[in-house]
Tab-separated table of C-alpha atoms and ligand atoms in Angstrom:
chain	number	residue	atom	x	y	z
W	1	MET	CA	28.419	-85.859	7.054
W	2	LYS	CA	31.855	-85.016	8.414
W	3	ALA	CA	33.730	-87.953	10.806
W	4	VAL	CA	37.226	-88.898	10.685
W	5	ARG	CA	37.855	-92.771	10.609
W	6	ILE	CA	40.887	-95.039	10.979
W	7	HIS	CA	40.700	-97.680	8.502
W	8	ARG	CA	43.891	-99.835	9.620
W	9	HIS	CA	46.242	-99.938	13.520
W	10	GLY	CA	49.085	-97.302	13.696
W	11	ALA	CA	50.556	-93.724	13.630
W	12	PRO	CA	48.208	-90.531	13.626
W	13	ASP	CA	47.417	-90.259	9.923
W	14	VAL	CA	46.024	-93.468	9.964
W	15	LEU	CA	42.825	-90.489	11.461
W	16	GLN	CA	42.178	-89.437	7.844
W	17	LEU	CA	38.346	-86.741	7.600
W	18	GLU	CA	35.898	-88.270	5.470
W	19	ASP	CA	32.301	-88.332	3.837
W	20	VAL	CA	30.426	-91.024	5.595
W	21	PRO	CA	26.076	-90.902	5.345
W	22	GLU	CA	23.898	-89.906	8.407
W	23	PRO	CA	23.159	-92.028	10.663
W	24	SER	CA	19.404	-92.757	11.560
W	25	PRO	CA	18.389	-93.748	15.313
W	26	GLY	CA	17.478	-97.450	15.489
W	27	PRO	CA	14.357	-98.040	18.073
W	28	GLY	CA	15.549	-97.212	21.360
W	29	GLU	CA	18.039	-94.570	20.080
W	30	VAL	CA	18.368	-90.833	19.692
W	31	LEU	CA	20.217	-89.305	17.443
W	32	ILE	CA	22.739	-87.138	18.884
W	33	ARG	CA	24.487	-84.002	17.427
W	34	VAL	CA	28.613	-83.932	18.761
W	35	ARG	CA	29.786	-80.420	19.933
W	36	ALA	CA	31.591	-82.241	21.701
W	37	CYS	CA	34.576	-85.522	21.740
W	38	ALA	CA	37.747	-86.050	24.150
W	39	LEU	CA	40.220	-88.024	23.700
W	40	ASN	CA	41.560	-90.520	26.152
W	41	ARG	CA	44.380	-93.025	26.542
W	42	LEU	CA	41.775	-95.129	25.456
W	43	ASP	CA	41.992	-93.870	21.921
W	44	LEU	CA	45.820	-94.329	21.083
W	45	ALA	CA	45.863	-97.931	22.087
W	46	VAL	CA	42.385	-98.431	19.465
W	47	ARG	CA	44.179	-96.847	16.694
W	48	ALA	CA	47.602	-98.020	17.367
W	49	GLY	CA	46.133	-101.961	17.590
W	50	ILE	CA	45.495	-104.120	21.063
W	51	PRO	CA	47.462	-106.669	21.223
W	52	GLY	CA	44.715	-110.324	20.896
W	53	MET	CA	41.933	-107.417	19.746
W	54	THR	CA	40.528	-106.885	16.995
W	55	PHE	CA	38.262	-104.002	15.375
W	56	PRO	CA	36.056	-103.784	12.023
W	57	MET	CA	36.997	-101.879	10.014
W	58	PRO	CA	36.598	-98.529	9.120
W	59	HIS	CA	36.625	-98.234	12.551
W	60	VAL	CA	35.345	-94.364	14.346
W	61	LEU	CA	37.267	-93.534	17.880
W	62	GLY	CA	35.542	-91.560	20.616
W	63	SER	CA	34.207	-92.610	23.974
W	64	ASP	CA	33.285	-89.353	25.760
W	65	ILE	CA	30.948	-87.145	23.545
W	66	ALA	CA	29.002	-84.600	24.607
W	67	GLY	CA	26.083	-82.592	22.078
W	68	GLU	CA	22.645	-81.929	21.533
W	69	VAL	CA	20.338	-84.046	20.159
W	70	VAL	CA	18.292	-83.576	17.043
W	71	ALA	CA	16.117	-86.230	17.355
W	72	ALA	CA	14.381	-89.192	19.035
W	73	GLY	CA	13.715	-92.463	17.061
W	74	PRO	CA	10.433	-95.468	17.496
W	75	GLY	CA	10.025	-95.925	21.597
W	76	CYS	CA	12.238	-93.858	23.154
W	77	THR	CA	9.775	-92.240	26.301
W	78	ARG	CA	12.310	-89.393	28.223
W	79	VAL	CA	14.911	-87.884	25.854
W	80	GLN	CA	13.605	-84.786	23.882
W	81	PRO	CA	14.765	-83.485	20.424
W	82	GLY	CA	16.807	-80.114	21.519
W	83	TRP	CA	17.765	-80.966	24.598
W	84	ARG	CA	22.116	-80.464	25.340
W	85	VAL	CA	23.209	-83.752	26.702
W	86	LEU	CA	26.818	-85.406	27.915
W	87	LEU	CA	26.860	-90.398	27.277
W	88	ALA	CA	27.614	-92.200	29.458
W	89	PRO	CA	30.515	-93.902	27.688
W	90	GLY	CA	29.498	-97.642	28.697
W	91	LEU	CA	27.568	-99.529	26.996
W	92	SER	CA	25.758	-103.024	28.453
W	93	CYS	CA	22.619	-106.166	27.796
W	94	ARG	CA	20.873	-103.947	30.403
W	95	GLN	CA	19.533	-107.532	30.987
W	96	CYS	CA	21.990	-109.933	32.323
W	97	GLU	CA	22.613	-110.734	36.305
W	98	HIS	CA	24.986	-108.281	36.510
W	99	CYS	CA	23.413	-105.255	35.016
W	100	LEU	CA	20.343	-106.087	36.912
W	101	ALA	CA	22.371	-105.840	40.078
W	102	GLY	CA	23.509	-102.155	38.945
W	103	ASN	CA	27.474	-103.650	37.657
W	104	ASP	CA	27.267	-103.287	34.489
W	105	ASN	CA	30.637	-102.547	34.049
W	106	LEU	CA	30.571	-106.485	34.082
W	107	CYS	CA	28.423	-107.324	31.949
W	108	ARG	CA	30.260	-109.518	29.055
W	109	ARG	CA	28.603	-106.796	26.158
W	110	TYR	CA	30.045	-104.442	27.925
W	111	SER	CA	30.937	-101.521	25.244
W	112	VAL	CA	32.606	-97.843	25.280
W	113	PHE	CA	31.897	-95.914	22.279
W	114	GLY	CA	34.104	-95.280	20.089
W	115	TYR	CA	35.761	-99.087	21.642
W	116	GLY	CA	33.535	-101.791	20.616
W	117	ARG	CA	30.913	-99.932	18.482
W	118	PRO	CA	31.525	-96.575	16.637
W	119	GLY	CA	32.217	-93.821	19.279
W	120	GLY	CA	32.311	-89.914	19.075
W	121	ASN	CA	35.157	-88.694	16.283
W	122	THR	CA	31.647	-87.271	13.787
W	123	GLU	CA	29.247	-84.409	13.133
W	124	LEU	CA	26.373	-87.307	14.556
W	125	LEU	CA	25.850	-90.215	16.276
W	126	ALA	CA	23.423	-92.552	17.238
W	127	ALA	CA	23.612	-93.818	21.204
W	128	PRO	CA	21.196	-95.492	23.576
W	129	GLU	CA	18.445	-93.478	25.006
W	130	TYR	CA	19.365	-94.538	28.469
W	131	SER	CA	23.091	-93.390	27.022
W	132	VAL	CA	21.502	-89.995	27.639
W	133	ILE	CA	22.149	-86.859	30.149
W	134	ARG	CA	21.521	-84.169	30.102
W	135	ILE	CA	23.180	-81.099	31.060
W	136	PRO	CA	23.101	-77.889	32.659
W	137	ASP	CA	22.263	-75.268	30.952
W	138	ASP	CA	25.979	-73.213	31.802
W	139	PHE	CA	28.011	-76.436	30.847
W	140	SER	CA	29.646	-75.556	28.257
W	141	PHE	CA	29.850	-79.135	25.364
W	142	GLU	CA	33.709	-78.525	25.617
W	143	GLU	CA	33.992	-79.297	30.176
W	144	ALA	CA	30.702	-81.590	29.716
W	145	ALA	CA	32.758	-83.404	26.825
W	146	ALA	CA	35.191	-84.041	30.112
W	147	ALA	CA	33.856	-85.072	32.269
W	148	PRO	CA	32.423	-88.517	32.528
W	149	LEU	CA	34.953	-91.436	31.610
W	150	VAL	CA	38.082	-89.808	34.134
W	151	PHE	CA	35.628	-89.179	36.607
W	152	LEU	CA	33.203	-92.562	36.525
W	153	THR	CA	37.096	-94.147	36.155
W	154	ALA	CA	38.507	-92.528	39.118
W	155	TRP	CA	34.866	-92.884	41.984
W	156	HIS	CA	35.206	-96.499	41.072
W	157	MET	CA	38.648	-96.570	41.486
W	158	LEU	CA	38.468	-95.262	45.449
W	159	CYS	CA	34.502	-96.186	46.171
W	160	ASN	CA	34.360	-99.346	44.953
W	161	ARG	CA	37.130	-101.240	44.371
W	162	ALA	CA	39.852	-99.223	47.274
W	163	ARG	CA	36.690	-98.139	49.573
W	164	ILE	CA	38.375	-94.977	51.096
W	165	GLN	CA	37.802	-93.704	54.243
W	166	PRO	CA	38.309	-89.912	55.138
W	167	GLY	CA	41.934	-89.189	56.602
W	168	GLU	CA	43.252	-91.814	54.801
W	169	GLN	CA	46.770	-91.716	52.110
W	170	VAL	CA	47.123	-91.784	48.489
W	171	LEU	CA	48.501	-91.866	46.301
W	172	VAL	CA	47.746	-90.902	42.590
W	173	LEU	CA	50.046	-91.336	40.270
W	174	ALA	CA	50.528	-88.569	36.803
W	175	ALA	CA	48.160	-86.094	37.922
W	176	SER	CA	48.252	-83.709	34.315
W	177	SER	CA	46.893	-86.634	32.953
W	178	GLY	CA	42.683	-87.778	32.951
W	179	VAL	CA	42.138	-90.233	35.342
W	180	GLY	CA	45.089	-88.117	37.786
W	181	SER	CA	43.743	-84.953	37.864
W	182	ALA	CA	39.865	-86.100	38.828
W	183	ALA	CA	40.933	-88.661	41.523
W	184	ILE	CA	43.031	-86.031	43.268
W	185	GLN	CA	40.399	-83.697	43.311
W	186	LEU	CA	37.819	-86.862	44.365
W	187	ALA	CA	40.540	-88.034	46.911
W	188	VAL	CA	40.607	-84.546	48.547
W	189	LYS	CA	36.981	-84.395	48.277
W	190	LEU	CA	36.852	-87.579	50.705
W	191	GLN	CA	38.807	-85.825	53.537
W	192	CYS	CA	41.546	-88.270	51.825
W	193	GLU	CA	45.501	-87.037	52.593
W	194	VAL	CA	46.607	-87.454	48.840
W	195	ILE	CA	49.944	-87.033	47.704
W	196	ALA	CA	50.413	-86.867	43.927
W	197	THR	CA	52.500	-87.509	41.235
W	198	ALA	CA	54.200	-85.195	38.423
W	199	GLY	CA	56.624	-84.050	35.678
W	200	GLY	CA	58.584	-80.896	35.950
W	201	GLU	CA	57.234	-77.254	37.877
W	202	GLU	CA	54.538	-76.569	36.133
W	203	LYS	CA	52.786	-79.440	36.119
W	204	MET	CA	53.741	-79.990	39.763
W	205	ALA	CA	51.719	-76.658	40.763
W	206	ARG	CA	49.505	-77.467	38.495
W	207	ALA	CA	48.637	-80.843	40.872
W	208	ARG	CA	48.858	-78.419	43.789
W	209	ALA	CA	45.724	-76.247	42.773
W	210	LEU	CA	43.643	-79.331	42.309
W	211	GLY	CA	44.299	-80.105	46.236
W	212	ALA	CA	47.638	-82.148	46.510
W	213	HIS	CA	48.739	-81.799	49.858
W	214	HIS	CA	51.998	-82.879	48.609
W	215	VAL	CA	54.288	-83.385	44.885
W	216	ILE	CA	57.007	-86.352	44.116
W	217	ASP	CA	58.473	-84.542	40.673
W	218	HIS	CA	58.172	-88.135	38.851
W	219	TYR	CA	60.900	-87.023	36.412
W	220	ARG	CA	63.637	-86.557	39.017
W	221	GLN	CA	62.428	-87.242	42.542
W	222	ASP	CA	62.053	-91.298	43.283
W	223	ILE	CA	58.294	-91.748	43.907
W	224	ALA	CA	58.750	-95.198	46.595
W	225	ALA	CA	61.197	-93.222	48.785
W	226	GLU	CA	60.317	-89.823	48.588
W	227	VAL	CA	56.831	-91.744	49.738
W	228	ARG	CA	58.203	-93.575	52.821
W	229	ARG	CA	59.854	-89.511	53.663
W	230	LEU	CA	56.519	-88.100	53.592
W	231	THR	CA	54.947	-91.404	55.690
W	232	ALA	CA	56.908	-91.233	58.152
W	233	LYS	CA	58.538	-95.188	56.670
W	234	ARG	CA	54.674	-96.396	56.666
W	235	GLY	CA	53.842	-96.138	53.205
W	236	VAL	CA	49.610	-95.809	51.273
W	237	ASP	CA	46.846	-97.350	52.519
W	238	VAL	CA	45.712	-96.467	48.961
W	239	VAL	CA	48.045	-96.415	45.345
W	240	ILE	CA	44.781	-94.900	41.853
W	241	GLU	CA	47.159	-97.360	40.047
W	242	HIS	CA	47.080	-96.338	35.469
W	243	VAL	CA	50.675	-96.355	34.526
W	244	GLY	CA	51.169	-100.101	34.688
W	245	SER	CA	54.908	-102.247	33.904
W	246	ALA	CA	57.329	-98.136	34.147
W	247	THR	CA	54.931	-97.573	37.844
W	248	TRP	CA	54.550	-100.577	38.529
W	249	GLN	CA	57.129	-102.194	41.351
W	250	SER	CA	57.830	-98.555	42.748
W	251	SER	CA	54.068	-98.499	43.540
W	252	LEU	CA	54.276	-101.523	45.464
W	253	ARG	CA	57.078	-100.028	46.809
W	254	CYS	CA	54.612	-97.402	48.718
W	255	LEU	CA	51.977	-99.578	50.096
W	256	ALA	CA	51.715	-99.160	53.641
W	257	PRO	CA	50.354	-102.775	55.638
W	258	GLY	CA	47.264	-103.919	54.765
W	259	GLY	CA	47.259	-101.078	51.678
W	260	ARG	CA	45.383	-101.235	48.549
W	261	LEU	CA	46.304	-100.756	44.919
W	262	VAL	CA	43.521	-100.172	42.362
W	263	THR	CA	45.500	-100.543	38.643
W	264	CYS	CA	43.561	-99.755	35.305
W	265	GLY	CA	44.890	-98.347	32.107
W	266	ALA	CA	48.258	-99.953	32.534
W	267	THR	CA	49.536	-97.033	29.552
W	268	THR	CA	53.725	-98.306	29.765
W	269	GLY	CA	53.295	-101.827	29.457
W	270	PHE	CA	50.627	-104.987	30.876
W	271	ASP	CA	53.700	-106.490	32.408
W	272	ALA	CA	54.034	-106.489	35.927
W	273	GLY	CA	54.970	-108.336	39.009
W	274	VAL	CA	54.864	-109.268	41.737
W	275	ASP	CA	56.892	-111.302	45.113
W	276	LEU	CA	54.562	-113.182	46.486
W	277	ARG	CA	55.653	-113.103	50.204
W	278	TYR	CA	55.205	-109.355	50.676
W	279	LEU	CA	51.663	-109.857	49.067
W	280	PHE	CA	50.900	-111.995	51.968
W	281	SER	CA	52.168	-110.725	55.013
W	282	LYS	CA	51.613	-107.437	54.145
W	283	GLN	CA	48.345	-108.233	53.891
W	284	TRP	CA	48.027	-105.957	50.549
W	285	SER	CA	45.096	-105.743	47.772
W	286	LEU	CA	46.048	-105.746	44.664
W	287	LEU	CA	42.948	-104.697	42.815
W	288	GLY	CA	41.574	-104.296	38.520
W	289	SER	CA	39.131	-101.068	37.889
W	290	PHE	CA	37.841	-101.248	34.688
W	291	MET	CA	35.278	-97.813	34.319
W	292	GLY	CA	32.318	-97.794	36.493
W	293	THR	CA	28.636	-97.861	36.547
W	294	LEU	CA	25.945	-96.472	35.124
W	295	GLY	CA	24.529	-95.892	38.442
W	296	GLU	CA	27.776	-94.171	39.457
W	297	LEU	CA	28.416	-92.019	36.609
W	298	HIS	CA	25.185	-90.371	38.063
W	299	GLN	CA	26.632	-89.697	41.342
W	300	VAL	CA	29.878	-88.083	40.100
W	301	LEU	CA	27.772	-86.022	37.385
W	302	HIS	CA	25.912	-85.293	40.508
W	303	LEU	CA	29.027	-82.937	41.627
W	304	VAL	CA	30.793	-82.005	38.346
W	305	PHE	CA	27.168	-80.415	37.688
W	306	ARG	CA	26.698	-78.076	41.001
W	307	ARG	CA	30.764	-77.829	40.294
W	308	ALA	CA	32.372	-79.466	43.861
W	309	LEU	CA	34.193	-81.040	40.809
W	310	GLN	CA	35.773	-79.217	38.243
W	311	PRO	CA	36.655	-81.626	34.351
W	312	VAL	CA	40.630	-80.156	33.147
W	313	ILE	CA	40.750	-79.233	29.996
W	314	ASP	CA	43.695	-79.193	28.357
W	315	ARG	CA	43.077	-78.103	24.908
W	316	ALA	CA	40.392	-77.907	21.890
W	317	TYR	CA	41.232	-78.768	18.460
W	318	PRO	CA	38.383	-78.597	15.856
W	319	LEU	CA	38.250	-82.430	14.768
W	320	ALA	CA	39.481	-81.932	11.537
W	321	GLU	CA	42.854	-81.673	13.333
W	322	ILE	CA	42.573	-84.337	15.005
W	323	ARG	CA	46.700	-85.225	14.208
W	324	ALA	CA	48.014	-82.975	15.607
W	325	ALA	CA	45.727	-83.691	19.126
W	326	HIS	CA	46.174	-87.392	19.212
W	327	GLN	CA	49.855	-86.192	19.117
W	328	ARG	CA	49.797	-84.052	22.233
W	329	LEU	CA	48.289	-87.123	24.605
W	330	GLU	CA	50.564	-89.470	22.426
W	331	ASP	CA	53.951	-86.629	23.296
W	332	ARG	CA	51.753	-86.049	27.346
W	333	GLN	CA	52.132	-82.389	26.911
W	334	GLN	CA	48.638	-81.837	28.288
W	335	PHE	CA	47.030	-81.586	31.431
W	336	GLY	CA	43.769	-82.627	31.331
W	337	LYS	CA	41.897	-83.013	28.099
W	338	VAL	CA	42.681	-83.296	24.994
W	339	ILE	CA	39.137	-82.161	22.878
W	340	VAL	CA	38.136	-82.162	19.096
W	341	LEU	CA	35.576	-80.422	18.360
W	342	PRO	CA	33.038	-81.762	15.079
F	401	ZN	ZN1	24.420	-107.131	31.032
C-alpha cells in the first residue's frame, strides 16, 4: 500500500510517497481505509522538527482522519466493518487518574495521531477501537476529516478553559486558520459578540460569513487599537490566541480587566513576556490549552453532525500531491482546512 513518510525533518520535499507493508489490527484495534486526512499546523511543526523532541523515523504525519472500517481485531465489541467513521485524534492510557476523571488530554501518555504515533497520510491505518466515531451518511469524508482537531481545540479553549458566558465579547485571532474558523462559529453559537482578525478583504468577508460581528484586517490595522475602539476602550472578556510570539503583546493589550487569554499552538514562536503589574492589577487569567477530552469531542461533534457548526474546507489534494498541500498551509494561502485524499 501507499503511505507518505518522512525520514528526516525539513521542508515539504522531505515528504516521500512510498510503498509500505499493510498494517494488521492488534487486540482492541480496528483497521481503517483512510479516505481523507486533514492537515494541521501540527503537521508542519513535526515535519520541520520541534526543538527538544525526537520522533522515530520514518514517521507518518496526519492527525485528522476519516475513512471506512475494513476489519476489527480480536477483542473489539462495538465497531463493525463497513462503518464510515472518523478517528478521535487524541489517544491516552485509559487507566490513569486523569483518564478516569475524563481529562484524558492531561494523561502523561496522551498522544495524537501523526505526532506520538503514525498518522493518517496512508491508505490503511490500525487504530484503537475507542477512537472510532461513526459519521452520518450525508457527511463526506472530507467534511469528517476537517472537523475533529480544530472543533475539539476550539471547544476546549472556549468552554473548558475560558468558560465563556453568553453576552461576553470574544476576540478570535486568524479567522482563516482551522482553530479560528471553528472558534468564531462556536462563540457565535454560544451567544457571544465576536471580533475576528483576518488578512485582506476576501478572508475578512469569509470571517463575516462565519458569523463574526466585527472583523479587523491584521495586515492593515492595529488589532489592539481596533479592539479598544469596538469595545469603547473596555477590551474583550476573552482572547482566543493561537498565534504566539507575533501577536502575544497585542493580545494582552486587548484584554478587559478580569479578562482571560487562552493560548495554544504558538505557530509563530514560543517566546512571550508579560508585565506582572498588569497581570495582577487587571486580574487577568492566562490559560494554556491543548487539544481537548474525548468526551468533549463527542459533545462538539453532536453540533457538527447536525450542521449547527460547519467544517470549513479550503482545498483537497490527492495524497501524491501532499507537498503542495503543505506549501499552501505554510504560505498561509488557505481559508479553512487543507485535505489530502489517499
Ligand atoms: Zn491516562
